[in-house]
Coordinates of C-alpha atoms and ligand atoms in Angstrom, one line a residue:
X1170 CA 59.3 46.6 -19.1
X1171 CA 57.2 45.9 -16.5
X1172 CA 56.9 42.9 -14.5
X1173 CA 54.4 40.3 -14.4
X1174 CA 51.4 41.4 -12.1
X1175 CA 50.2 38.3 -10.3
X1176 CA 46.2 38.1 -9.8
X1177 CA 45.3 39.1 -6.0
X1178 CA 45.0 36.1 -4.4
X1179 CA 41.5 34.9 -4.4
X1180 CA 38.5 33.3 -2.4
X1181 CA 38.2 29.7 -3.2
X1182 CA 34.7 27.6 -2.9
X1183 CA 36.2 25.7 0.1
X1184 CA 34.5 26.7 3.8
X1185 CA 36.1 29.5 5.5
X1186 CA 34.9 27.9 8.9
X1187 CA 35.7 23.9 8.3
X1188 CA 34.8 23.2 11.9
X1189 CA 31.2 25.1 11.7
X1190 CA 30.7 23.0 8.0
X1191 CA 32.0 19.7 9.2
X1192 CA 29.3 20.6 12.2
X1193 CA 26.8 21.2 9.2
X1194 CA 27.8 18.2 7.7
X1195 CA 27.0 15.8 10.3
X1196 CA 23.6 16.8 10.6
X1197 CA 23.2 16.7 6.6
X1198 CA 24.4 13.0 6.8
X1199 CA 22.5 12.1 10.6
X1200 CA 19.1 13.3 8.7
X1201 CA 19.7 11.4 5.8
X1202 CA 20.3 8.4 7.6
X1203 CA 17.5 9.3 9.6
X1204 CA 15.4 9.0 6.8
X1205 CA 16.3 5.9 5.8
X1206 CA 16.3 4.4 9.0
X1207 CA 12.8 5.7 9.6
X1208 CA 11.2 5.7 6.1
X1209 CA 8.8 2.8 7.1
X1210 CA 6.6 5.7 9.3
X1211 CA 6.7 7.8 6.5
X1212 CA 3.7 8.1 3.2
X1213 CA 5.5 5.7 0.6
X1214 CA 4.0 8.8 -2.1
X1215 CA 2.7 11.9 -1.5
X1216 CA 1.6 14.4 -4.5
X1217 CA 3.3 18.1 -4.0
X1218 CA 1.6 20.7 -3.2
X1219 CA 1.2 24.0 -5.6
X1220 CA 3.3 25.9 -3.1
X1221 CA 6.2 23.6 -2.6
X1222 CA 6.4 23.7 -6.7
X1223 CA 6.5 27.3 -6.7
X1224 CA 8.8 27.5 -3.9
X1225 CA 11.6 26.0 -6.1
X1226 CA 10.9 28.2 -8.9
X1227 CA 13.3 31.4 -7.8
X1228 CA 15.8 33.3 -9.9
X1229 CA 19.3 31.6 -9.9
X1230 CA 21.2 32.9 -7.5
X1231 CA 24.1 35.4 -8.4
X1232 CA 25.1 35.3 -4.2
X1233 CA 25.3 32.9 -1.6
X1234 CA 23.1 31.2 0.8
X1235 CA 24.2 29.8 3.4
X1236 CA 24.7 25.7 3.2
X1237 CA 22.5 24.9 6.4
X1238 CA 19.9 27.4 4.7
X1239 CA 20.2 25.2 1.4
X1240 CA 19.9 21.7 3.6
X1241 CA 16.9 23.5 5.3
X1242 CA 15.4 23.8 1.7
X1243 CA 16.3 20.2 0.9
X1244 CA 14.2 19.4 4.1
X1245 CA 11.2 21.3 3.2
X1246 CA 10.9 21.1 -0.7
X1247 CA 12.5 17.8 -1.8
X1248 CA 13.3 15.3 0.8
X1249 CA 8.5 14.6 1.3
X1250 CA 8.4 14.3 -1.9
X1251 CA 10.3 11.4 -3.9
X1252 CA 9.7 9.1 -5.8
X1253 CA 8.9 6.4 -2.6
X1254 CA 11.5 3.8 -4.0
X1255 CA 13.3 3.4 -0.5
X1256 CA 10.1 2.8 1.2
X1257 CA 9.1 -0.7 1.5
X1258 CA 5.4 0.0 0.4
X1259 CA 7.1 1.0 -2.9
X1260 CA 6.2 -2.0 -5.8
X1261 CA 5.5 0.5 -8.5
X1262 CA 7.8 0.4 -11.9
X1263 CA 11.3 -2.2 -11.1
X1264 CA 12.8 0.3 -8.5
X1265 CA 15.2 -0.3 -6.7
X1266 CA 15.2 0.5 -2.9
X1267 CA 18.9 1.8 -2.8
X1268 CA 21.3 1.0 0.3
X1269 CA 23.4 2.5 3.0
X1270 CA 26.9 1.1 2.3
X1271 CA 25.9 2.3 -1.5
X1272 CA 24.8 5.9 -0.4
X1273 CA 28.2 6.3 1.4
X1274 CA 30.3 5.0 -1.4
X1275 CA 28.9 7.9 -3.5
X1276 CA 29.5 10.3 -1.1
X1277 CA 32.9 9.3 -1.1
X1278 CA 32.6 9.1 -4.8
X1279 CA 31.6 12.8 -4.8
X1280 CA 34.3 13.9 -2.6
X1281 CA 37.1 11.8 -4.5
X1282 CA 35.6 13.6 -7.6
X1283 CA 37.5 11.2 -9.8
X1284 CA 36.8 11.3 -13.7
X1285 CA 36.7 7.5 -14.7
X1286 CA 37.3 8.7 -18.6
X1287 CA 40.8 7.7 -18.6
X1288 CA 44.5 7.9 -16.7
X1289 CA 46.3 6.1 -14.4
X1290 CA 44.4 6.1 -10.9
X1291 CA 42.9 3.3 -8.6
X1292 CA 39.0 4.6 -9.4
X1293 CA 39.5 2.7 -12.9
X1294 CA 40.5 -0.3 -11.3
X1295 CA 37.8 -0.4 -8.9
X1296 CA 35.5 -0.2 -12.0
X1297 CA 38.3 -3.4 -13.7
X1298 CA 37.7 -5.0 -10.2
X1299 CA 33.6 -5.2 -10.9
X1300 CA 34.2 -6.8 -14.3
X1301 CA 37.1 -9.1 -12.8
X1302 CA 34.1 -10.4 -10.1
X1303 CA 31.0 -10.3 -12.1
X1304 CA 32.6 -11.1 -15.3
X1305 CA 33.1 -15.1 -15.0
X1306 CA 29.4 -15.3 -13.1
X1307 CA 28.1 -14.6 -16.7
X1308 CA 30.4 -16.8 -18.4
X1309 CA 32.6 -13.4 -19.8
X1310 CA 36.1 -14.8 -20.7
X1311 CA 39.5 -12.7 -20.5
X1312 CA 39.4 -9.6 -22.5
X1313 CA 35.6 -9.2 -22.3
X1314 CA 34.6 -5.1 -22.3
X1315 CA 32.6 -3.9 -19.0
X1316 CA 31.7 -0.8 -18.4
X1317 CA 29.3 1.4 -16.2
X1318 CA 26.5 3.2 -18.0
X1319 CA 23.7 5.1 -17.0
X1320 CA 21.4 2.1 -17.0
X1321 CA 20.3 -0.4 -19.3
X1322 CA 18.7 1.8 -21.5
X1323 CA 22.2 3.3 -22.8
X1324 CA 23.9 -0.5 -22.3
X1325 CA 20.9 -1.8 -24.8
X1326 CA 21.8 0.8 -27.1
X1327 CA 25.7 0.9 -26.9
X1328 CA 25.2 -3.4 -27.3
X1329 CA 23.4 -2.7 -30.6
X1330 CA 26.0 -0.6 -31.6
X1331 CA 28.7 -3.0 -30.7
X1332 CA 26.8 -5.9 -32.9
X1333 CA 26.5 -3.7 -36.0
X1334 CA 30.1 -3.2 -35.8
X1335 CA 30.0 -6.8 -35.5
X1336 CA 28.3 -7.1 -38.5
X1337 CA 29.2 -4.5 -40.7
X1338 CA 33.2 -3.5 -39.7
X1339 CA 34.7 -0.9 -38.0
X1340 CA 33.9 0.9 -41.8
X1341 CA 30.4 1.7 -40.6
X1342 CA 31.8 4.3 -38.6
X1343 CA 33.0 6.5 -41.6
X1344 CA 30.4 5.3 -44.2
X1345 CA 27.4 4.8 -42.4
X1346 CA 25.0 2.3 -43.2
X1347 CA 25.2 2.7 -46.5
X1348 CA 22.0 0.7 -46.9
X1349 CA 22.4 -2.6 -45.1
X1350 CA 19.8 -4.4 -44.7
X1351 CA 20.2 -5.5 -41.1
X1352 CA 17.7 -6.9 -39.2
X1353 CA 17.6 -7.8 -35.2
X1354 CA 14.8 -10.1 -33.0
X1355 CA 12.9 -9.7 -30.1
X1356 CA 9.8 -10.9 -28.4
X1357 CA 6.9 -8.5 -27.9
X1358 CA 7.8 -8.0 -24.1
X1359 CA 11.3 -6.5 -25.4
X1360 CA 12.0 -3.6 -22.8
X1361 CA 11.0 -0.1 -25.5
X1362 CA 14.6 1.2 -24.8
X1363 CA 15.6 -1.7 -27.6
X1364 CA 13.5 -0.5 -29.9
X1365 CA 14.7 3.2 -29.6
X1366 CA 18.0 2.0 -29.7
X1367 CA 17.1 0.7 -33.1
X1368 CA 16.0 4.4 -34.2
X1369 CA 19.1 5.9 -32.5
X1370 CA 21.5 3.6 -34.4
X1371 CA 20.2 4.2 -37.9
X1372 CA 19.0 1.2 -38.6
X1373 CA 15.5 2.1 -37.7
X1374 CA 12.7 0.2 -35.7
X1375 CA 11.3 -1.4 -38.3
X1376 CA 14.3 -3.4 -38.5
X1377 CA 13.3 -4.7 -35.8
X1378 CA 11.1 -8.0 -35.8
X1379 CA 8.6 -8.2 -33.1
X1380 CA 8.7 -12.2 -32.4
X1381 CA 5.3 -13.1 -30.5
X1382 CA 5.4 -14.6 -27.2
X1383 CA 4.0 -17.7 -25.7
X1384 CA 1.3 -17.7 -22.5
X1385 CA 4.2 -17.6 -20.3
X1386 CA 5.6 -14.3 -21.7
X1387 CA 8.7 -15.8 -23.2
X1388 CA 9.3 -15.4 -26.7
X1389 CA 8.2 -18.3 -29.5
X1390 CA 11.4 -20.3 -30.5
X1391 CA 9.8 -21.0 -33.9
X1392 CA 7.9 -18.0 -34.5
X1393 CA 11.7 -16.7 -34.4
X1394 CA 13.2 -19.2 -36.6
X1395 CA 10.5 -18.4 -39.1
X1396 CA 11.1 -14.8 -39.2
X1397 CA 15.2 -15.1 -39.3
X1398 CA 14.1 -17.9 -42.5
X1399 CA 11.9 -15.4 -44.4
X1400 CA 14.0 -12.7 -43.8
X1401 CA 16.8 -14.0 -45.2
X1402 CA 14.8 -15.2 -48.6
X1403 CA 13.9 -11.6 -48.6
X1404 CA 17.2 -11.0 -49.2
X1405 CA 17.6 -8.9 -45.5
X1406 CA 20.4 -9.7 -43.0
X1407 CA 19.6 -10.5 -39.9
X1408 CA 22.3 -10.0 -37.3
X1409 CA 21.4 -9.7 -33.9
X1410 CA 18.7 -10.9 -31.3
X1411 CA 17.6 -9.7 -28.1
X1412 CA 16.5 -12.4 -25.3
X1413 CA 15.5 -10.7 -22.1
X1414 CA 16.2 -11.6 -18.5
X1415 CA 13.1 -10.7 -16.5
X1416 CA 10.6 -8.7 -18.9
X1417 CA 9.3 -5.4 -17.6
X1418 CA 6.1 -6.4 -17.7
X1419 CA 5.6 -9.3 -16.2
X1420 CA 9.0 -10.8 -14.8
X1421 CA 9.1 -13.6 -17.9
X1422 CA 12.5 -14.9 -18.5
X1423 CA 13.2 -15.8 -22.4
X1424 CA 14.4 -19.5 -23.2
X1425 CA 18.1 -18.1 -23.3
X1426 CA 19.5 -21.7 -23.9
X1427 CA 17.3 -22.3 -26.7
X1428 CA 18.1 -18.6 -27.8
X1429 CA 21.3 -18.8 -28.0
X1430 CA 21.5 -22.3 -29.9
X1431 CA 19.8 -20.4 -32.9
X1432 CA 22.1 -17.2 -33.0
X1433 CA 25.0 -19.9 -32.8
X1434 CA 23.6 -21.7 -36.1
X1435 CA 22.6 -18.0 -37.6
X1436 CA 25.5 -16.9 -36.7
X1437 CA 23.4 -13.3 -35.3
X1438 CA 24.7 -11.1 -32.2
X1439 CA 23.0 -13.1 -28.9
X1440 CA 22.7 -9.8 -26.4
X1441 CA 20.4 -10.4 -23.6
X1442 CA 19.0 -7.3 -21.8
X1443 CA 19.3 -8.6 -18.2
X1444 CA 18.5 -5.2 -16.6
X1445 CA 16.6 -6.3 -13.6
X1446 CA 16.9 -10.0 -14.3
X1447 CA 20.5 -10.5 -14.7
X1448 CA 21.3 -10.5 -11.0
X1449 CA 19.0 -13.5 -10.2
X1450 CA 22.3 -15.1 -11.0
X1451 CA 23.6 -14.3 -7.1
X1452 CA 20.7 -16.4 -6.1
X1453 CA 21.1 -20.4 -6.4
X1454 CA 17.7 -21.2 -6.5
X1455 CA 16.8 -18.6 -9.5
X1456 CA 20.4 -18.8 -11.7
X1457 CA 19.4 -22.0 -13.2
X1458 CA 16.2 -20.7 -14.4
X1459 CA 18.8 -18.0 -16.6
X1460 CA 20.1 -21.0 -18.2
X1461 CA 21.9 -19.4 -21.4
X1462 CA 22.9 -15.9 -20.3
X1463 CA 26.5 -17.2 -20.2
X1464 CA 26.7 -17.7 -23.7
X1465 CA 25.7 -14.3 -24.5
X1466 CA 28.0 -12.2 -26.5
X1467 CA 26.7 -9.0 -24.6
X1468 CA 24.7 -8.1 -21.6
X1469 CA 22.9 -5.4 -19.9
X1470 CA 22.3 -5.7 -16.6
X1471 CA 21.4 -2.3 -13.6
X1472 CA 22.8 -2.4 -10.1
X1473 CA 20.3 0.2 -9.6
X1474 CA 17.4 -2.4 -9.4
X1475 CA 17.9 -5.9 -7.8
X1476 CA 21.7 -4.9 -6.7
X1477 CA 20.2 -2.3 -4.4
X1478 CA 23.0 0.2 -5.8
X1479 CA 21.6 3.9 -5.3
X1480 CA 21.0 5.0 -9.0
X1481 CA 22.2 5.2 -11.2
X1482 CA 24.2 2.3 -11.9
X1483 CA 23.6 0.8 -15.0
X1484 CA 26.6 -2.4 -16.5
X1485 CA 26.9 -3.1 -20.1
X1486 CA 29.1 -6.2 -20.8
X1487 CA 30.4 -7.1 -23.7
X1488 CA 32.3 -10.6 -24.5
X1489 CA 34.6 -9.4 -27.2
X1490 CA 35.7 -6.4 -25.9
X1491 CA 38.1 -5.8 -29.1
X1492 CA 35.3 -5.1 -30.6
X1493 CA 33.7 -2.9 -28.4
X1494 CA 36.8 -0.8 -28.5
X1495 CA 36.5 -0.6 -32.5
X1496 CA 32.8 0.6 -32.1
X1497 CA 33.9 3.5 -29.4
X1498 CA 37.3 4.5 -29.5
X1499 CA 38.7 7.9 -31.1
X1500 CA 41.9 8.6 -30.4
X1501 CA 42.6 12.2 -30.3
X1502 CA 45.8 13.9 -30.2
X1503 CA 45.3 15.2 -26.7
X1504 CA 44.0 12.2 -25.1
X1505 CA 48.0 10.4 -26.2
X1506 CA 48.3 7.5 -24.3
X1507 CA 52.0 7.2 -22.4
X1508 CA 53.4 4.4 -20.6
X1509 CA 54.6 6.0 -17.2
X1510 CA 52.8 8.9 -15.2
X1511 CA 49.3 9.7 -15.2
X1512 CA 48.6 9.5 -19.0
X1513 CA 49.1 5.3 -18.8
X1514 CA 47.0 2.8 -18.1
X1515 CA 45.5 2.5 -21.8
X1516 CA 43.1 1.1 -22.8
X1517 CA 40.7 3.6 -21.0
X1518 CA 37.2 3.2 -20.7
X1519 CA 36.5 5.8 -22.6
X1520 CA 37.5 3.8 -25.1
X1521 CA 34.6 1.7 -24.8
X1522 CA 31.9 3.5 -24.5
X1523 CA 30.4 6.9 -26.1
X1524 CA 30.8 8.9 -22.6
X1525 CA 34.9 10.9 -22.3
X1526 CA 34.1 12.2 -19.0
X1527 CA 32.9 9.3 -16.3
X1528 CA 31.6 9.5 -12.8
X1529 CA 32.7 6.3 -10.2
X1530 CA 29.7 4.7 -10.2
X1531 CA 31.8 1.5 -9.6
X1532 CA 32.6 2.8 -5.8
X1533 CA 28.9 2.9 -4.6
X1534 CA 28.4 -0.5 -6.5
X1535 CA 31.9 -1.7 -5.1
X1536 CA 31.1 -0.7 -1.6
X1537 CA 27.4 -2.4 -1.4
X1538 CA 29.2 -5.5 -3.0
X1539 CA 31.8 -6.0 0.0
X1540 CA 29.5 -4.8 2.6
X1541 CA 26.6 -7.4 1.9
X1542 CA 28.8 -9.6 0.0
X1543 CA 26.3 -11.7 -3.3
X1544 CA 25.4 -14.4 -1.3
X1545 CA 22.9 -11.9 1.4
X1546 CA 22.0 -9.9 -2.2
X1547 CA 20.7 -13.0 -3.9
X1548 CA 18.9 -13.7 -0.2
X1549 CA 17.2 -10.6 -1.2
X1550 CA 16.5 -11.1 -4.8
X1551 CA 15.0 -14.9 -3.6
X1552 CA 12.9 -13.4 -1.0
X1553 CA 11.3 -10.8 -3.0
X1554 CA 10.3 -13.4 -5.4
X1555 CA 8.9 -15.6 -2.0
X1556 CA 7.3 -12.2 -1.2
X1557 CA 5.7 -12.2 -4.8
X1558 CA 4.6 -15.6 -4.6
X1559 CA 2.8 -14.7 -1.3
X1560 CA 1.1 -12.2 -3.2
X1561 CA 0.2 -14.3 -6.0
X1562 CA -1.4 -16.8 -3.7
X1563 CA -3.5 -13.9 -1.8
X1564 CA -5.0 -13.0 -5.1
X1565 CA -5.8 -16.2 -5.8
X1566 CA -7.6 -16.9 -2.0
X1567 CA -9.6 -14.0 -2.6
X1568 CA -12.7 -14.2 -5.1
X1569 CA -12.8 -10.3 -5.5
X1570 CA -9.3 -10.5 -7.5
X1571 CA -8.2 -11.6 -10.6
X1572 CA -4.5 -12.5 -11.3
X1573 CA -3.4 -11.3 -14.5
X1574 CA -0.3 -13.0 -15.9
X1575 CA 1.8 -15.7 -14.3
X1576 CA 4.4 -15.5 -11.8
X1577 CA 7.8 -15.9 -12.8
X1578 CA 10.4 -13.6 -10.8
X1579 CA 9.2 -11.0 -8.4
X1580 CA 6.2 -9.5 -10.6
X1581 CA 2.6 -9.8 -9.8
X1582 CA -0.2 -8.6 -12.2
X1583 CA -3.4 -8.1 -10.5
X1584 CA -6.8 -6.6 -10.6
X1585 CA -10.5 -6.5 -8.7
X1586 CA -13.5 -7.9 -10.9
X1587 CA -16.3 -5.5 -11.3
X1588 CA -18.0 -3.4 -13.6
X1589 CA -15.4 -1.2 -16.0
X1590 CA -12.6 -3.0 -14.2
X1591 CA -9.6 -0.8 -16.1
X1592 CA -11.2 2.3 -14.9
X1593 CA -11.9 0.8 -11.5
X1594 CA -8.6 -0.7 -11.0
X1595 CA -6.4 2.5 -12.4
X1596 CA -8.9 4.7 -9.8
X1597 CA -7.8 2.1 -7.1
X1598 CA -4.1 2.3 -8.2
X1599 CA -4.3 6.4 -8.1
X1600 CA -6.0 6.5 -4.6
X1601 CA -3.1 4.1 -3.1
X1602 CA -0.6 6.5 -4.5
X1603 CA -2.3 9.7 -2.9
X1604 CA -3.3 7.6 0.6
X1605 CA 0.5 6.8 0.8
X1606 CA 0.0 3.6 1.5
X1607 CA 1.4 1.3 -0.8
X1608 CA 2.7 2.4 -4.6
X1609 CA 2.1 -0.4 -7.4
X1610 CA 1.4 0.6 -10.7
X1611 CA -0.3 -0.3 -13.4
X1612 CA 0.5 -1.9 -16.8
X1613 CA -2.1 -3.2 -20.1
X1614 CA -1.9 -6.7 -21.0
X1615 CA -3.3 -8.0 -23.8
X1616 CA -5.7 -4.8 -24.1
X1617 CA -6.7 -5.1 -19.9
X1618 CA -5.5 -2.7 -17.6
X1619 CA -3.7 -4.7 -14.4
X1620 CA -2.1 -3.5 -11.0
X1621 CA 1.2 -4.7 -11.2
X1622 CA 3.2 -5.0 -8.0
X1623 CA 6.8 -5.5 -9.0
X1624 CA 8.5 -6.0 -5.7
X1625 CA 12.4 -5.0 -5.9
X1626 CA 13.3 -3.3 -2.2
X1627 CA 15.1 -5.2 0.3
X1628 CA 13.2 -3.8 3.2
X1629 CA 9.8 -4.8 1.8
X1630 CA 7.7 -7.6 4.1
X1631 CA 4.9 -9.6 4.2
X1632 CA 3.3 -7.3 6.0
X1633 CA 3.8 -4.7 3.3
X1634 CA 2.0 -7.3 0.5
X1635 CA -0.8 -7.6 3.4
X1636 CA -1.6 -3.9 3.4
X1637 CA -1.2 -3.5 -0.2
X1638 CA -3.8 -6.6 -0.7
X1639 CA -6.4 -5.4 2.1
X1640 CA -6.0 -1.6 0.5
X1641 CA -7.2 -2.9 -2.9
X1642 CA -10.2 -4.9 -1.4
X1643 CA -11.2 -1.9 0.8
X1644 CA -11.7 -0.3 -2.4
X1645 CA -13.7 -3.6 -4.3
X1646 CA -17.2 -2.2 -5.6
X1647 CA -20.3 -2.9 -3.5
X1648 CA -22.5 -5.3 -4.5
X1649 CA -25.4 -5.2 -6.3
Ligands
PLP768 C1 14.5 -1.1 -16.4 C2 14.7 -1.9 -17.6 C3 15.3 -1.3 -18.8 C4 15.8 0.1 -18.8 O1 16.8 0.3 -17.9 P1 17.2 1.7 -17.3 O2 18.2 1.4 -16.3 O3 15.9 2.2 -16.7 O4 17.6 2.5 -18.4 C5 15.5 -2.1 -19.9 N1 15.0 -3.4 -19.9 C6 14.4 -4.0 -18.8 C7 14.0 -5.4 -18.9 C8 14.2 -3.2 -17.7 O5 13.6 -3.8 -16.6

């Protein structure tokens, strides 16, 4: 008998030198911050360049580089060319423009390296603590599920699966559809994540009514009543619709009052996708125009846009969240539950979602929440819709430009008249990007291409609408 050989003892991934990487470290974070502070100098865009695409293309590598060597890549190759989103010139897509006190919190997220799955530590009740605050402001009682998601894509698709619990039992989970014929509601401006959540649920988007909207993007009350009506003589089943908070396209806000009255008397699933809209709510002059989002019986709202949260940071909510539990929870022999120690604390949150193994996205959303506090955020949220209004009425003083839909939130759809004006104005869009000047983007409604400036960034001025206006009319055609 021989005895046990221990292993050599072995080089672990930590720095043999911590003085030379905390050294390192300081100038990773002072450039960073340097960045940010100084981003306004910088092209919002730039496109990359052939050899900055090929320099990223090596062999993975089987030894070591050193970390300042890795930062100094960072530098060259990545850092010039992102998306633009912290710049202030950014107003393409609904973007948000990130913050400091968010960027920290994730570092400190990264370095805590909790997993918010399950167990007994404070990370999950920093993520409780977001629901405990944000919770009543959207009228969720006691006992309603939140939990982070990616963003508002997965927390559309986890609320549809929630609802056809809802509808059809926990039993769905074993059988399957089994052939009900459920049917859900939206207005054509619906977000397209709903609709893929339709396919990814089973119940296919063709179960899906498309409700048409009214001139002011919001979707027709009675168009939707009729549909819910003739579905039903059909024989279908409709359980759930979708109202949105601030469509994509155009910022419209759906009659959520009037929306939920009819799911109460259909008894469907009310969810509101509130992914950019939702958090209009921290600012007193817009929350009344979100009438109705409190009755909701699930919400998906992203941090990562208006909240200013660095991504991703995505919130579904859920007002029974016994329910939500049935839809997501599998308990498995080796994630037992105990009632001292760290395998306490049930329920988890992987219980109420599809994802075991969590990140703490709640610390970098925790973190910009104290640190601005929701009064300055909805100061933000109301001035980029002042900022979008300013817009609006530049268009309007100048003859060469056409506005394209109406204003509601912080959204402005544009274009210059002239000859082919969706080939001119998607030309026009493409040179702003590659000038760096200012990044809107472009969006088709009803058939005609517009710019669409959707203005989301905290650090974005008036000054930053003036050069995106005199860009556009630089590039107007010449008469005649
Ligand atoms: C952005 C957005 C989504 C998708 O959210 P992600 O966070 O990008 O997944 C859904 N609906 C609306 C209205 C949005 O603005």
């Amino acid at each position: 008998m021989h005895p046990p050989q221990p292993p050599a003892e072995h080089d672990d991934l930590d720095p043999k030198d911590w003085p030379a990487t905390r050294a390192q470290a300081h100038r990773m974070l002072d450039d960073i911050l340097d960045y940010v502070e100084h981003v306004r100098d910088r092209p919002v865009w730039q496109s990359i360049p052939d050899a900055v695409k090929a320099a990223i293309r090596e062999p993975c590598p089987r030894g070591p580089t050193e970390l300042a060597e890795v930062h100094d890549a960072f530098l060259r190759l990545v850092l010039p060319y992102g998306t633009g989103n912290v710049h202030p010139g950014f107003m393409g897509w609904v973007h948000g423009g990130g913050s400091v006190a968010g960027m920290l919190g994730e570092m400190l997220a990264a370095g805590l390296n909790a997993n918010l799955g399950g167990r007994e530590h404070m990370p999950i009740e920093v993520e409780r603590q977001i629901l405990r605050w944000l919770g009543p402001v959207f009228g969720m009682p006691e006992g309603a599920g939140g939990l982070f998601v990616t963003g508002s894509s997965m927390a559309n698709f986890m609320a549809i699966l929630v609802a056809r619990t809802g509808a059809l039992g926990p039993e769905v989970r074993q059988r399957g559809l089994d052939g009900a014929p459920l049917t859900a509601y939206a207005g054509t401006s619906v977000h397209g994540c709903v609709r893929r959540g339709m396919e990814m649920s089973g119940l296919g988007s063709d179960a899906l009514r498309v409700i048409p909207v009214d001139r002011d993007g919001r979707m027709d009350l009675d168009a939707l009543r009729a549909a819910i009506a003739r579905d039903r003589a059909a024989g279908l089943r409709p359980f759930l619709v979708v109202g949105t908070a601030g469509t994509v396209d155009t910022g419209a806000i759906d009659d959520l009052e009037g929306i939920a009255a009819i799911a109460a008397a259909e008894r469907l699933w009310f969810h509101v996708d509130g992914a950019f809209g939702a958090l209009a709510m921290f600012a007193p002059s817009l929350a009344p125009r979100l009438a109705g989002i409190r009755r909701a019986d699930s919400l998906a709202l992203d941090f990562h846009k208006w909240g200013q949260v660095p991504y991703d940071a995505g919130y579904l909510m859920v007002r029974d969240g016994a329910l939500q539990q049935r839809t997501f929870a599998a308990p498995a022999v080796y994630l037992r539950r105990e009632v001292r120690g760290l395998a306490a604390g049930s329920p988890w949150p992987c219980d109420f979602g599809p994802d075991l193994s969590r990140g703490f996205r709640a610390l970098k959303t925790w973190f910009t929440l104290k640190v601005y506090g929701t009064d300055r955020l909805g100061a933000v949220i109301e001035h980029t819709c002042a900022l979008a209004q300013y817009l609006k009425a530049r268009v309007e003083a100048s003859p060469e430009l056409e506005l394209m839909a109406p204003v509601s939130l912080n959204i402005v759809c544009f274009r210059l008249r002239g000859p082919d004006p969706d080939a001119l104005n998607r030309r026009v869009v493409e040179d702003l990007h590659e000038a760096g000047l200012s990044a809107p983007s472009t969006t088709i409604l009803d058939g005609r291409l517009a710019i669409r400036a959707a203005i989301v960034n905290h650090r974005t001025q008036a000054r930053d609408i003036d050069s995106l206006v005199d860009a556009v009319l630089l590039r107007r055609p010449l008469e005649g």
